[in-house]
PDB file of N, CA and C in Angstrom:
ATOM      1  N   UNK A 770     121.566  44.924 -39.828  1.00 90.00           N
ATOM      2  CA  UNK A 770     120.028  44.559 -39.145  1.00 90.00           C
ATOM      3  C   UNK A 770     119.392  44.238 -40.445  1.00 90.00           C
ATOM      4  N   UNK A 771     119.174  42.917 -40.281  1.00 90.00           N
ATOM      5  CA  UNK A 771     117.622  42.401 -41.302  1.00 90.00           C
ATOM      6  C   UNK A 771     116.311  42.916 -40.631  1.00 90.00           C
ATOM      7  N   UNK A 772     116.367  42.682 -41.355  1.00 86.00           N
ATOM      8  CA  UNK A 772     114.069  43.546 -41.278  1.00 86.00           C
ATOM      9  C   UNK A 772     113.859  42.199 -41.989  1.00 86.00           C
ATOM     10  N   UNK A 773     112.203  42.232 -41.249  1.00 83.00           N
ATOM     11  CA  UNK A 773     111.434  40.628 -41.632  1.00 83.00           C
ATOM     12  C   UNK A 773     110.277  41.272 -42.589  1.00 83.00           C
ATOM     13  N   UNK A 774     109.517  40.513 -43.021  1.00 78.00           N
ATOM     14  CA  UNK A 774     108.781  41.413 -44.105  1.00 78.00           C
ATOM     15  C   UNK A 774     107.453  40.528 -44.159  1.00 78.00           C
ATOM     16  N   UNK A 775     106.268  41.219 -44.448  1.00 78.00           N
ATOM     17  CA  UNK A 775     105.482  40.460 -44.587  1.00 78.00           C
ATOM     18  C   UNK A 775     104.567  40.516 -45.518  1.00 78.00           C
ATOM     19  N   UNK A 776     105.383  41.723 -46.255  1.00 80.00           N
ATOM     20  CA  UNK A 776     104.782  41.346 -47.591  1.00 80.00           C
ATOM     21  C   UNK A 776     105.026  40.176 -48.570  1.00 80.00           C
ATOM     22  N   UNK A 777     105.765  39.401 -49.186  1.00 84.00           N
ATOM     23  CA  UNK A 777     105.533  38.449 -49.381  1.00 84.00           C
ATOM     24  C   UNK A 777     104.920  36.729 -49.311  1.00 84.00           C
ATOM     25  N   UNK A 778     104.369  36.283 -49.914  1.00 90.00           N
ATOM     26  CA  UNK A 778     104.230  35.424 -49.583  1.00 90.00           C
ATOM     27  C   UNK A 778     104.239  34.214 -49.385  1.00 90.00           C
ATOM     28  N   UNK A 779     104.258  33.780 -47.992  1.00 93.00           N
ATOM     29  CA  UNK A 779     105.468  31.943 -48.159  1.00 93.00           C
ATOM     30  C   UNK A 779     104.489  30.810 -48.878  1.00 93.00           C
ATOM     31  N   UNK A 780     104.938  30.010 -49.854  1.00 94.00           N
ATOM     32  CA  UNK A 780     105.164  29.270 -50.182  1.00 94.00           C
ATOM     33  C   UNK A 780     105.268  27.486 -48.842  1.00 94.00           C
ATOM     34  N   UNK A 781     104.033  26.687 -48.992  1.00 96.00           N
ATOM     35  CA  UNK A 781     104.471  25.836 -48.249  1.00 96.00           C
ATOM     36  C   UNK A 781     104.520  24.223 -49.510  1.00 96.00           C
ATOM     37  N   UNK A 782     104.480  23.234 -49.717  1.00 96.00           N
ATOM     38  CA  UNK A 782     104.651  22.613 -50.754  1.00 96.00           C
ATOM     39  C   UNK A 782     106.097  22.022 -50.222  1.00 96.00           C
ATOM     40  N   UNK A 783     106.271  21.320 -52.278  1.00 97.00           N
ATOM     41  CA  UNK A 783     107.205  19.537 -51.857  1.00 97.00           C
ATOM     42  C   UNK A 783     107.003  20.079 -53.628  1.00 97.00           C
ATOM     43  N   UNK A 784     108.653  19.602 -54.385  1.00 96.00           N
ATOM     44  CA  UNK A 784     108.951  19.528 -55.229  1.00 96.00           C
ATOM     45  C   UNK A 784     108.464  18.594 -55.917  1.00 96.00           C
ATOM     46  N   UNK A 785     108.011  18.509 -57.413  1.00 96.00           N
ATOM     47  CA  UNK A 785     107.181  17.612 -57.951  1.00 96.00           C
ATOM     48  C   UNK A 785     108.034  16.716 -58.652  1.00 96.00           C
ATOM     49  N   UNK A 786     107.074  15.278 -58.319  1.00 94.00           N
ATOM     50  CA  UNK A 786     108.050  14.326 -59.663  1.00 94.00           C
ATOM     51  C   UNK A 786     107.607  14.115 -60.973  1.00 94.00           C
ATOM     52  N   UNK A 787     107.921  13.685 -61.593  1.00 93.00           N
ATOM     53  CA  UNK A 787     107.217  13.894 -63.012  1.00 93.00           C
ATOM     54  C   UNK A 787     106.022  12.951 -63.096  1.00 93.00           C
ATOM     55  N   UNK A 788     105.320  12.051 -62.640  1.00 93.00           N
ATOM     56  CA  UNK A 788     104.334  11.249 -62.548  1.00 93.00           C
ATOM     57  C   UNK A 788     103.442  12.606 -61.654  1.00 93.00           C
ATOM     58  N   UNK A 789     103.158  12.394 -60.618  1.00 94.00           N
ATOM     59  CA  UNK A 789     102.634  14.125 -59.744  1.00 94.00           C
ATOM     60  C   UNK A 789     102.302  15.082 -60.519  1.00 94.00           C
ATOM     61  N   UNK A 790     102.942  15.390 -61.658  1.00 93.00           N
ATOM     62  CA  UNK A 790     103.254  16.833 -62.800  1.00 93.00           C
ATOM     63  C   UNK A 790     102.617  15.914 -63.727  1.00 93.00           C
ATOM     64  N   UNK A 791     102.332  14.866 -63.940  1.00 93.00           N
ATOM     65  CA  UNK A 791     100.906  14.855 -65.228  1.00 93.00           C
ATOM     66  C   UNK A 791      99.798  14.508 -64.759  1.00 93.00           C
ATOM     67  N   UNK A 792      99.342  13.436 -63.666  1.00 94.00           N
ATOM     68  CA  UNK A 792      98.711  13.598 -62.745  1.00 94.00           C
ATOM     69  C   UNK A 792      97.597  15.307 -63.176  1.00 94.00           C
ATOM     70  N   UNK A 793      98.483  15.671 -61.980  1.00 94.00           N
ATOM     71  CA  UNK A 793      97.903  17.141 -62.215  1.00 94.00           C
ATOM     72  C   UNK A 793      97.765  17.962 -63.446  1.00 94.00           C
ATOM     73  N   UNK A 794      98.666  17.803 -64.252  1.00 91.00           N
ATOM     74  CA  UNK A 794      98.559  18.575 -65.310  1.00 91.00           C
ATOM     75  C   UNK A 794      97.287  17.501 -66.262  1.00 91.00           C
ATOM     76  N   UNK A 795      96.270  16.326 -65.893  1.00 93.00           N
ATOM     77  CA  UNK A 795      95.911  15.815 -66.390  1.00 93.00           C
ATOM     78  C   UNK A 795      94.313  15.697 -66.058  1.00 93.00           C
ATOM     79  N   UNK A 796      94.457  16.234 -65.148  1.00 92.00           N
ATOM     80  CA  UNK A 796      92.728  16.448 -63.964  1.00 92.00           C
ATOM     81  C   UNK A 796      91.809  17.705 -65.333  1.00 92.00           C
ATOM     82  N   UNK A 797      90.705  17.135 -65.028  1.00 91.00           N
ATOM     83  CA  UNK A 797      89.623  17.400 -65.452  1.00 91.00           C
ATOM     84  C   UNK A 797      88.012  18.011 -65.041  1.00 91.00           C
ATOM     85  N   UNK A 798      87.151  18.334 -65.244  1.00 91.00           N
ATOM     86  CA  UNK A 798      85.995  18.741 -64.546  1.00 91.00           C
ATOM     87  C   UNK A 798      85.862  19.526 -63.622  1.00 91.00           C
ATOM     88  N   UNK A 799      85.433  18.437 -62.519  1.00 91.00           N
ATOM     89  CA  UNK A 799      85.152  19.644 -61.225  1.00 91.00           C
ATOM     90  C   UNK A 799      86.774  19.540 -60.357  1.00 91.00           C
ATOM     91  N   UNK A 800      87.306  18.237 -60.183  1.00 92.00           N
ATOM     92  CA  UNK A 800      88.553  18.207 -59.862  1.00 92.00           C
ATOM     93  C   UNK A 800      89.559  19.525 -60.284  1.00 92.00           C
ATOM     94  N   UNK A 801      89.697  19.915 -61.111  1.00 90.00           N
ATOM     95  CA  UNK A 801      90.445  21.227 -62.006  1.00 90.00           C
ATOM     96  C   UNK A 801      90.982  22.197 -60.961  1.00 90.00           C
ATOM     97  N   UNK A 802      89.553  22.741 -60.471  1.00 89.00           N
ATOM     98  CA  UNK A 802      89.149  23.427 -59.942  1.00 89.00           C
ATOM     99  C   UNK A 802      90.548  24.014 -58.238  1.00 89.00           C
ATOM    100  N   UNK A 803      91.094  22.229 -57.990  1.00 93.00           N
ATOM    101  CA  UNK A 803      91.944  22.114 -56.706  1.00 93.00           C
ATOM    102  C   UNK A 803      93.289  22.469 -57.043  1.00 93.00           C
ATOM    103  N   UNK A 804      93.400  22.593 -58.345  1.00 91.00           N
ATOM    104  CA  UNK A 804      94.651  23.556 -58.429  1.00 91.00           C
ATOM    105  C   UNK A 804      94.627  24.231 -59.493  1.00 91.00           C
ATOM    106  N   UNK A 805      94.832  25.445 -58.645  1.00 77.00           N
ATOM    107  CA  UNK A 805      95.046  27.253 -59.324  1.00 77.00           C
ATOM    108  C   UNK A 805      95.469  28.220 -59.004  1.00 77.00           C
ATOM    109  N   UNK A 806      96.412  28.875 -60.029  1.00 68.00           N
ATOM    110  CA  UNK A 806      96.935  29.759 -59.990  1.00 68.00           C
ATOM    111  C   UNK A 806      96.676  31.083 -59.589  1.00 68.00           C
ATOM    112  N   UNK A 807      95.071  31.238 -59.742  1.00 71.00           N
ATOM    113  CA  UNK A 807      94.012  32.299 -59.416  1.00 71.00           C
ATOM    114  C   UNK A 807      93.624  32.151 -58.028  1.00 71.00           C
ATOM    115  N   UNK A 808      93.572  31.523 -57.067  1.00 74.00           N
ATOM    116  CA  UNK A 808      92.945  31.023 -56.144  1.00 74.00           C
ATOM    117  C   UNK A 808      93.183  30.435 -54.353  1.00 74.00           C
ATOM    118  N   UNK A 809      93.595  31.389 -53.314  1.00 74.00           N
ATOM    119  CA  UNK A 809      95.087  30.201 -53.138  1.00 74.00           C
ATOM    120  C   UNK A 809      94.148  29.714 -51.728  1.00 74.00           C
ATOM    121  N   UNK A 810      92.839  29.736 -51.818  1.00 82.00           N
ATOM    122  CA  UNK A 810      92.579  28.104 -51.137  1.00 82.00           C
ATOM    123  C   UNK A 810      92.386  27.521 -51.860  1.00 82.00           C
ATOM    124  N   UNK A 811      92.821  26.701 -52.788  1.00 91.00           N
ATOM    125  CA  UNK A 811      93.715  25.810 -53.035  1.00 91.00           C
ATOM    126  C   UNK A 811      94.882  25.408 -53.944  1.00 91.00           C
ATOM    127  N   UNK A 812      95.238  24.649 -54.520  1.00 95.00           N
ATOM    128  CA  UNK A 812      96.828  24.391 -54.084  1.00 95.00           C
ATOM    129  C   UNK A 812      97.459  25.000 -55.413  1.00 95.00           C
ATOM    130  N   UNK A 813      98.788  25.706 -55.440  1.00 93.00           N
ATOM    131  CA  UNK A 813      99.436  26.600 -56.724  1.00 93.00           C
ATOM    132  C   UNK A 813     100.492  25.524 -57.195  1.00 93.00           C
ATOM    133  N   UNK A 814     101.025  25.948 -58.221  1.00 92.00           N
ATOM    134  CA  UNK A 814     101.809  24.869 -58.744  1.00 92.00           C
ATOM    135  C   UNK A 814     102.905  26.553 -59.362  1.00 92.00           C
ATOM    136  N   UNK A 815     104.002  25.970 -58.617  1.00 91.00           N
ATOM    137  CA  UNK A 815     105.166  27.144 -59.020  1.00 91.00           C
ATOM    138  C   UNK A 815     106.697  26.603 -58.901  1.00 91.00           C
ATOM    139  N   UNK A 816     107.236  27.396 -59.856  1.00 91.00           N
ATOM    140  CA  UNK A 816     108.122  27.073 -59.787  1.00 91.00           C
ATOM    141  C   UNK A 816     110.248  27.639 -58.692  1.00 91.00           C
ATOM    142  N   UNK A 817     111.332  26.138 -59.266  1.00 93.00           N
ATOM    143  CA  UNK A 817     111.996  27.061 -58.586  1.00 93.00           C
ATOM    144  C   UNK A 817     112.656  26.403 -59.516  1.00 93.00           C
ATOM    145  N   UNK A 818     113.759  27.738 -60.342  1.00 92.00           N
ATOM    146  CA  UNK A 818     114.768  27.623 -61.433  1.00 92.00           C
ATOM    147  C   UNK A 818     113.533  26.762 -62.547  1.00 92.00           C
ATOM    148  N   UNK A 819     114.280  25.225 -62.479  1.00 94.00           N
ATOM    149  CA  UNK A 819     113.446  24.070 -63.758  1.00 94.00           C
ATOM    150  C   UNK A 819     112.826  23.326 -62.649  1.00 94.00           C
ATOM    151  N   UNK A 820     112.774  23.286 -61.740  1.00 95.00           N
ATOM    152  CA  UNK A 820     112.159  22.350 -60.772  1.00 95.00           C
ATOM    153  C   UNK A 820     110.510  23.071 -60.382  1.00 95.00           C
ATOM    154  N   UNK A 821     109.580  22.216 -60.234  1.00 94.00           N
ATOM    155  CA  UNK A 821     108.076  22.503 -60.204  1.00 94.00           C
ATOM    156  C   UNK A 821     107.918  22.223 -58.934  1.00 94.00           C
ATOM    157  N   UNK A 822     106.649  22.824 -58.024  1.00 95.00           N
ATOM    158  CA  UNK A 822     106.446  22.838 -56.438  1.00 95.00           C
ATOM    159  C   UNK A 822     104.779  22.333 -57.115  1.00 95.00           C
ATOM    160  N   UNK A 823     104.462  21.873 -55.429  1.00 96.00           N
ATOM    161  CA  UNK A 823     103.256  22.026 -55.474  1.00 96.00           C
ATOM    162  C   UNK A 823     102.655  22.047 -53.942  1.00 96.00           C
ATOM    163  N   UNK A 824     101.666  22.669 -53.799  1.00 96.00           N
ATOM    164  CA  UNK A 824     101.378  23.858 -52.102  1.00 96.00           C
ATOM    165  C   UNK A 824     100.231  24.721 -51.669  1.00 96.00           C
ATOM    166  N   UNK A 825     100.679  25.417 -51.313  1.00 95.00           N
ATOM    167  CA  UNK A 825      99.372  26.570 -50.942  1.00 95.00           C
ATOM    168  C   UNK A 825     100.219  27.464 -50.563  1.00 95.00           C
ATOM    169  N   UNK A 826      99.812  29.023 -51.565  1.00 93.00           N
ATOM    170  CA  UNK A 826     100.470  30.139 -50.945  1.00 93.00           C
ATOM    171  C   UNK A 826      99.813  30.308 -49.724  1.00 93.00           C
ATOM    172  N   UNK A 827     100.451  31.469 -48.336  1.00 92.00           N
ATOM    173  CA  UNK A 827      99.984  31.249 -47.311  1.00 92.00           C
ATOM    174  C   UNK A 827     100.207  32.896 -47.193  1.00 92.00           C
ATOM    175  N   UNK A 828      99.626  34.057 -46.795  1.00 89.00           N
ATOM    176  CA  UNK A 828      99.291  35.456 -46.977  1.00 89.00           C
ATOM    177  C   UNK A 828      99.904  35.552 -45.033  1.00 89.00           C
ATOM    178  N   UNK A 829     100.756  36.442 -45.258  1.00 84.00           N
ATOM    179  CA  UNK A 829     100.672  37.165 -43.399  1.00 84.00           C
ATOM    180  C   UNK A 829     101.829  36.316 -42.472  1.00 84.00           C
ATOM    181  N   UNK A 830     101.852  36.275 -41.374  1.00 86.00           N
ATOM    182  CA  UNK A 830     102.077  35.499 -40.789  1.00 86.00           C
ATOM    183  C   UNK A 830     101.782  34.461 -40.682  1.00 86.00           C
ATOM    184  N   UNK A 831     102.913  33.325 -40.222  1.00 88.00           N
ATOM    185  CA  UNK A 831     102.629  31.710 -40.655  1.00 88.00           C
ATOM    186  C   UNK A 831     103.023  31.413 -39.180  1.00 88.00           C
ATOM    187  N   UNK A 832     102.321  30.653 -38.081  1.00 90.00           N
ATOM    188  CA  UNK A 832     102.422  30.541 -36.923  1.00 90.00           C
ATOM    189  C   UNK A 832     102.833  28.990 -36.784  1.00 90.00           C
ATOM    190  N   UNK A 833     103.559  28.405 -35.795  1.00 90.00           N
ATOM    191  CA  UNK A 833     103.882  26.903 -36.208  1.00 90.00           C
ATOM    192  C   UNK A 833     103.093  26.141 -36.576  1.00 90.00           C
ATOM    193  N   UNK A 834     101.713  26.156 -35.641  1.00 90.00           N
ATOM    194  CA  UNK A 834     100.676  25.542 -36.234  1.00 90.00           C
ATOM    195  C   UNK A 834     100.130  25.573 -36.985  1.00 90.00           C
ATOM    196  N   UNK A 835      99.925  26.865 -37.725  1.00 93.00           N
ATOM    197  CA  UNK A 835      99.598  26.671 -38.576  1.00 93.00           C
ATOM    198  C   UNK A 835     100.091  26.234 -40.304  1.00 93.00           C
ATOM    199  N   UNK A 836     101.516  25.884 -39.923  1.00 93.00           N
ATOM    200  CA  UNK A 836     102.279  24.778 -40.720  1.00 93.00           C
ATOM    201  C   UNK A 836     101.734  23.260 -40.985  1.00 93.00           C
ATOM    202  N   UNK A 837     101.154  23.213 -39.525  1.00 94.00           N
ATOM    203  CA  UNK A 837     101.177  21.739 -39.011  1.00 94.00           C
ATOM    204  C   UNK A 837      99.764  22.046 -40.381  1.00 94.00           C
ATOM    205  N   UNK A 838      98.096  22.326 -39.690  1.00 94.00           N
ATOM    206  CA  UNK A 838      97.358  22.446 -40.308  1.00 94.00           C
ATOM    207  C   UNK A 838      97.453  22.618 -42.464  1.00 94.00           C
ATOM    208  N   UNK A 839      98.185  24.121 -42.937  1.00 95.00           N
ATOM    209  CA  UNK A 839      98.963  24.288 -43.726  1.00 95.00           C
ATOM    210  C   UNK A 839      99.323  22.476 -45.440  1.00 95.00           C
ATOM    211  N   UNK A 840     100.169  21.496 -44.052  1.00 95.00           N
ATOM    212  CA  UNK A 840     100.838  20.684 -44.385  1.00 95.00           C
ATOM    213  C   UNK A 840      99.742  19.778 -44.882  1.00 95.00           C
ATOM    214  N   UNK A 841      98.720  19.387 -43.982  1.00 95.00           N
ATOM    215  CA  UNK A 841      98.116  19.157 -44.222  1.00 95.00           C
ATOM    216  C   UNK A 841      96.841  18.756 -44.592  1.00 95.00           C
ATOM    217  N   UNK A 842      96.397  20.507 -45.474  1.00 94.00           N
ATOM    218  CA  UNK A 842      95.296  20.439 -46.347  1.00 94.00           C
ATOM    219  C   UNK A 842      96.603  20.570 -47.301  1.00 94.00           C
ATOM    220  N   UNK A 843      97.118  20.222 -47.939  1.00 96.00           N
ATOM    221  CA  UNK A 843      97.695  20.098 -48.841  1.00 96.00           C
ATOM    222  C   UNK A 843      97.547  18.736 -49.536  1.00 96.00           C
ATOM    223  N   UNK A 844      98.537  18.329 -48.649  1.00 96.00           N
ATOM    224  CA  UNK A 844      98.543  16.507 -49.085  1.00 96.00           C
ATOM    225  C   UNK A 844      96.757  15.638 -49.084  1.00 96.00           C
ATOM    226  N   UNK A 845      95.688  16.411 -48.128  1.00 95.00           N
ATOM    227  CA  UNK A 845      94.475  15.542 -47.859  1.00 95.00           C
ATOM    228  C   UNK A 845      93.723  16.039 -49.845  1.00 95.00           C
ATOM    229  N   UNK A 846      94.646  17.649 -50.181  1.00 95.00           N
ATOM    230  CA  UNK A 846      93.986  18.010 -51.842  1.00 95.00           C
ATOM    231  C   UNK A 846      94.525  16.680 -52.765  1.00 95.00           C
ATOM    232  N   UNK A 847      95.876  16.579 -52.224  1.00 96.00           N
ATOM    233  CA  UNK A 847      96.579  15.500 -53.041  1.00 96.00           C
ATOM    234  C   UNK A 847      95.850  14.318 -52.686  1.00 96.00           C
ATOM    235  N   UNK A 848      96.266  14.073 -51.896  1.00 95.00           N
ATOM    236  CA  UNK A 848      95.381  12.686 -51.217  1.00 95.00           C
ATOM    237  C   UNK A 848      94.268  12.923 -52.326  1.00 95.00           C
ATOM    238  N   UNK A 849      93.577  13.245 -52.294  1.00 94.00           N
ATOM    239  CA  UNK A 849      92.480  12.713 -52.601  1.00 94.00           C
ATOM    240  C   UNK A 849      92.140  13.117 -54.638  1.00 94.00           C
ATOM    241  N   UNK A 850      93.387  14.066 -55.045  1.00 95.00           N
ATOM    242  CA  UNK A 850      93.442  13.795 -56.417  1.00 95.00           C
ATOM    243  C   UNK A 850      94.076  12.720 -56.914  1.00 95.00           C
ATOM    244  N   UNK A 851      94.880  12.449 -56.199  1.00 94.00           N
ATOM    245  CA  UNK A 851      95.513  11.525 -57.137  1.00 94.00           C
ATOM    246  C   UNK A 851      95.943   9.797 -55.889  1.00 94.00           C
ATOM    247  N   UNK A 852      95.110   9.340 -55.714  1.00 93.00           N
ATOM    248  CA  UNK A 852      95.477   8.715 -54.171  1.00 93.00           C
ATOM    249  C   UNK A 852      95.977   7.469 -54.086  1.00 93.00           C
ATOM    250  N   UNK A 853      96.511   6.949 -55.271  1.00 89.00           N
ATOM    251  CA  UNK A 853      97.835   6.298 -55.785  1.00 89.00           C
ATOM    252  C   UNK A 853      99.129   6.607 -55.422  1.00 89.00           C
ATOM    253  N   UNK A 854      99.047   7.755 -55.388  1.00 91.00           N
ATOM    254  CA  UNK A 854     101.028   8.454 -54.837  1.00 91.00           C
ATOM    255  C   UNK A 854     101.466   8.394 -53.912  1.00 91.00           C
ATOM    256  N   UNK A 855     102.153   8.177 -53.658  1.00 91.00           N
ATOM    257  CA  UNK A 855     103.324   8.777 -52.689  1.00 91.00           C
ATOM    258  C   UNK A 855     103.625   9.927 -51.548  1.00 91.00           C
ATOM    259  N   UNK A 856     103.001  10.632 -51.412  1.00 94.00           N
ATOM    260  CA  UNK A 856     103.473  11.906 -50.869  1.00 94.00           C
ATOM    261  C   UNK A 856     104.678  12.054 -49.646  1.00 94.00           C
ATOM    262  N   UNK A 857     105.243  12.951 -49.733  1.00 93.00           N
ATOM    263  CA  UNK A 857     105.938  13.055 -48.413  1.00 93.00           C
ATOM    264  C   UNK A 857     105.655  13.798 -47.411  1.00 93.00           C
ATOM    265  N   UNK A 858     106.681  13.313 -46.146  1.00 87.00           N
ATOM    266  CA  UNK A 858     105.735  13.476 -45.277  1.00 87.00           C
ATOM    267  C   UNK A 858     106.483  15.197 -45.065  1.00 87.00           C
ATOM    268  N   UNK A 859     107.311  15.713 -45.254  1.00 92.00           N
ATOM    269  CA  UNK A 859     107.815  17.123 -44.340  1.00 92.00           C
ATOM    270  C   UNK A 859     107.679  18.128 -45.650  1.00 92.00           C
ATOM    271  N   UNK A 860     107.550  19.117 -46.078  1.00 96.00           N
ATOM    272  CA  UNK A 860     107.635  20.407 -47.290  1.00 96.00           C
ATOM    273  C   UNK A 860     108.583  21.068 -46.644  1.00 96.00           C
ATOM    274  N   UNK A 861     108.604  21.892 -47.988  1.00 96.00           N
ATOM    275  CA  UNK A 861     109.504  23.240 -47.726  1.00 96.00           C
ATOM    276  C   UNK A 861     108.636  24.178 -47.807  1.00 96.00           C
ATOM    277  N   UNK A 862     109.454  25.325 -46.747  1.00 95.00           N
ATOM    278  CA  UNK A 862     108.091  26.943 -47.055  1.00 95.00           C
ATOM    279  C   UNK A 862     109.958  27.702 -47.857  1.00 95.00           C
ATOM    280  N   UNK A 863     109.126  27.791 -48.882  1.00 94.00           N
ATOM    281  CA  UNK A 863     110.057  29.459 -48.936  1.00 94.00           C
ATOM    282  C   UNK A 863     108.522  30.579 -49.207  1.00 94.00           C
ATOM    283  N   UNK A 864     110.411  31.723 -49.821  1.00 91.00           N
ATOM    284  CA  UNK A 864     109.455  32.711 -49.706  1.00 91.00           C
ATOM    285  C   UNK A 864     108.800  32.764 -50.772  1.00 91.00           C
ATOM    286  N   UNK A 865     107.648  33.329 -52.283  1.00 88.00           N
ATOM    287  CA  UNK A 865     107.628  34.206 -53.362  1.00 88.00           C
ATOM    288  C   UNK A 865     107.542  34.999 -53.442  1.00 88.00           C
ATOM    289  N   UNK A 866     107.918  35.180 -54.036  1.00 82.00           N
ATOM    290  CA  UNK A 866     107.568  37.072 -55.039  1.00 82.00           C
ATOM    291  C   UNK A 866     106.678  36.797 -56.829  1.00 82.00           C
ATOM    292  N   UNK A 867     106.107  37.478 -56.583  1.00 71.00           N
ATOM    293  CA  UNK A 867     105.199  38.133 -57.339  1.00 71.00           C
ATOM    294  C   UNK A 867     106.355  38.344 -58.831  1.00 71.00           C
ATOM    295  N   UNK A 868     105.961  37.425 -59.845  1.00 68.00           N
ATOM    296  CA  UNK A 868     106.743  38.324 -61.223  1.00 68.00           C
ATOM    297  C   UNK A 868     105.624  38.087 -62.394  1.00 68.00           C
ATOM    298  N   UNK A 869     105.970  39.092 -63.300  1.00 59.00           N
ATOM    299  CA  UNK A 869     105.162  38.810 -64.268  1.00 59.00           C
ATOM    300  C   UNK A 869     106.008  38.323 -65.379  1.00 59.00           C
ATOM    301  N   UNK A 870     106.032  37.181 -66.063  1.00 55.00           N
ATOM    302  CA  UNK A 870     106.656  35.942 -65.971  1.00 55.00           C
ATOM    303  C   UNK A 870     107.038  36.667 -68.253  1.00 55.00           C
ATOM    304  N   UNK A 871     106.018  37.559 -68.663  1.00 43.00           N
ATOM    305  CA  UNK A 871     106.996  38.587 -70.133  1.00 43.00           C
ATOM    306  C   UNK A 871     107.583  38.777 -69.473  1.00 43.00           C
ATOM    307  N   UNK A 872     108.199  39.544 -68.430  1.00 42.00           N
ATOM    308  CA  UNK A 872     109.490  40.538 -68.416  1.00 42.00           C
ATOM    309  C   UNK A 872     110.064  39.555 -67.611  1.00 42.00           C
ATOM    310  N   UNK A 873     110.059  38.751 -66.813  1.00 42.00           N
ATOM    311  CA  UNK A 873     110.667  37.963 -66.545  1.00 42.00           C
ATOM    312  C   UNK A 873     110.881  36.197 -67.188  1.00 42.00           C
ATOM    313  N   UNK A 874     111.894  36.314 -68.036  1.00 41.00           N
ATOM    314  CA  UNK A 874     112.537  34.969 -68.699  1.00 41.00           C
ATOM    315  C   UNK A 874     112.883  33.925 -67.949  1.00 41.00           C
ATOM    316  N   UNK A 875     113.821  34.056 -66.538  1.00 44.00           N
ATOM    317  CA  UNK A 875     113.657  32.576 -65.736  1.00 44.00           C
ATOM    318  C   UNK A 875     112.732  33.575 -64.180  1.00 44.00           C
ATOM    319  N   UNK A 876     110.962  32.515 -64.884  1.00 39.00           N
ATOM    320  CA  UNK A 876     110.661  33.172 -63.446  1.00 39.00           C
ATOM    321  C   UNK A 876     110.780  32.334 -62.293  1.00 39.00           C
ATOM    322  N   UNK A 877     111.207  32.377 -60.830  1.00 43.00           N
ATOM    323  CA  UNK A 877     111.319  31.512 -59.819  1.00 43.00           C
ATOM    324  C   UNK A 877     110.166  29.953 -59.577  1.00 43.00           C
ATOM    325  N   UNK A 878     109.034  31.142 -59.961  1.00 41.00           N
ATOM    326  CA  UNK A 878     106.971  30.501 -60.030  1.00 41.00           C
ATOM    327  C   UNK A 878     107.235  30.756 -60.681  1.00 41.00           C
ATOM    328  N   UNK A 879     105.766  30.169 -61.199  1.00 43.00           N
ATOM    329  CA  UNK A 879     104.301  29.927 -62.407  1.00 43.00           C
ATOM    330  C   UNK A 879     103.299  31.263 -62.176  1.00 43.00           C
ATOM    331  N   UNK A 880     103.257  31.894 -60.953  1.00 42.00           N
ATOM    332  CA  UNK A 880     102.180  32.895 -60.547  1.00 42.00           C
ATOM    333  C   UNK A 880     103.184  33.768 -59.954  1.00 42.00           C
ATOM    334  N   UNK A 881     104.212  33.117 -58.987  1.00 41.00           N
ATOM    335  CA  UNK A 881     105.695  34.231 -58.156  1.00 41.00           C
ATOM    336  C   UNK A 881     106.130  33.462 -58.420  1.00 41.00           C
ATOM    337  N   UNK A 882     107.320  34.317 -57.851  1.00 39.00           N
ATOM    338  CA  UNK A 882     108.544  34.370 -57.032  1.00 39.00           C
ATOM    339  C   UNK A 882     108.791  33.345 -56.216  1.00 39.00           C
TER     340      UNK A 882
END
């Protein structure tokens, strides 16, 4: 029998292309707070293999209504930060496991796997 877990956060986001990665990496001043590895209120950048994803980490159960709210929130923040960038309409939902990058040579996510 498979068991469900509410311990691992879920990541709702999408794989970044090079242009978006450069734009987010170049953020300065107050805009920098919108992409954080510390504060789940804003966007997180995570890794899956060699790919980088941008989105939100969601703790606890995620209802279908909440998925749409999170998707709109991610797009809203990104449209504010990168108004000329074309963003996807659909996003991936992936489980996220916290890892210590110093101990894990190939983490699946920046602050979490």
